[in-house]
GROMACS .gro file of C-alpha atoms in nm:
model
   73
    1MET     CA    1   2.633  10.403   9.499
    2SER     CA    2   2.853  10.705   9.555
    3ILE     CA    3   3.163  10.574   9.372
    4ARG     CA    4   3.122  10.532   8.997
    5VAL     CA    5   3.368  10.363   8.760
    6ASP     CA    6   3.389  10.575   8.444
    7LEU     CA    7   3.538  10.303   8.225
    8ASP     CA    8   3.336  10.387   7.911
    9VAL     CA    9   3.478  10.738   7.891
   10MET     CA   10   3.839  10.626   7.919
   11LEU     CA   11   3.787  10.342   7.669
   12ALA     CA   12   3.643  10.591   7.421
   13ARG     CA   13   3.932  10.835   7.476
   14ARG     CA   14   4.182  10.556   7.411
   15LYS     CA   15   3.979  10.412   7.121
   16MET     CA   16   3.993  10.072   7.288
   17SER     CA   17   3.724   9.805   7.305
   18MET     CA   18   3.622   9.612   7.614
   19THR     CA   19   3.756   9.298   7.444
   20GLU     CA   20   4.098   9.454   7.391
   21LEU     CA   21   4.108   9.581   7.751
   22SER     CA   22   4.005   9.237   7.877
   23ASN     CA   23   4.290   9.076   7.682
   24ARG     CA   24   4.549   9.332   7.795
   25VAL     CA   25   4.448   9.322   8.161
   26GLY     CA   26   4.367   8.953   8.196
   27VAL     CA   27   4.022   9.020   8.343
   28THR     CA   28   3.714   8.852   8.201
   29MET     CA   29   3.464   9.050   7.998
   30ALA     CA   30   3.202   8.964   8.260
   31ASN     CA   31   3.407   9.122   8.539
   32LEU     CA   32   3.484   9.432   8.332
   33SER     CA   33   3.112   9.465   8.257
   34ILE     CA   34   3.035   9.448   8.630
   35LEU     CA   35   3.280   9.735   8.685
   36LYS     CA   36   3.149   9.934   8.389
   37ASN     CA   37   2.784   9.894   8.488
   38GLY     CA   38   2.833   9.998   8.849
   39LYS     CA   39   2.753   9.656   8.995
   40ALA     CA   40   3.095   9.597   9.154
   41LYS     CA   41   3.119   9.613   9.532
   42ALA     CA   42   3.501   9.617   9.530
   43VAL     CA   43   3.799   9.624   9.298
   44ARG     CA   44   4.144   9.487   9.372
   45PHE     CA   45   4.430   9.734   9.355
   46SER     CA   46   4.613   9.491   9.125
   47THR     CA   47   4.317   9.500   8.884
   48LEU     CA   48   4.291   9.878   8.906
   49GLU     CA   49   4.665   9.905   8.844
   50ALA     CA   50   4.644   9.678   8.539
   51ILE     CA   51   4.352   9.878   8.396
   52CYS     CA   52   4.538  10.205   8.453
   53ARG     CA   53   4.849  10.064   8.287
   54ALA     CA   54   4.651   9.942   7.983
   55LEU     CA   55   4.462  10.272   7.949
   56ASP     CA   56   4.760  10.493   8.044
   57CYS     CA   57   4.558  10.676   8.308
   58GLN     CA   58   4.538  10.744   8.680
   59PRO     CA   59   4.285  10.582   8.919
   60GLY     CA   60   4.119  10.922   8.955
   61ASP     CA   61   4.046  10.917   8.582
   62LEU     CA   62   3.831  10.608   8.637
   63LEU     CA   63   3.682  10.647   8.984
   64ILE     CA   64   3.428  10.925   9.032
   65TYR     CA   65   3.278  11.016   9.371
   66GLU     CA   66   2.917  11.130   9.353
   67LYS     CA   67   2.777  11.285   9.669
   68GLU     CA   68   2.438  11.144   9.768
   69ASP     CA   69   2.161  11.370   9.895
   70GLU     CA   70   1.997  11.325  10.235
   71ASP     CA   71   1.748  11.075  10.089
   72GLY     CA   72   2.036  10.853   9.969
   73ASN     CA   73   1.981  10.940   9.603
   0.00000   0.00000   0.00000
């Protein structure tokens, strides 16, 4: 996948747990884990907005584009 969600880094910077983020955002721990582990195929803007509000960050702080090589790696 060429888009990575860097949730761990921002949680560490804000000294916030996944449980606290889940409670603040109103998203289940399971869905946050899917985002964190790179298994998500999509994210709603409303969810991204809520995460950014809770973590006081910009979407670009969470979403990282990684260019794939010609072999798709």
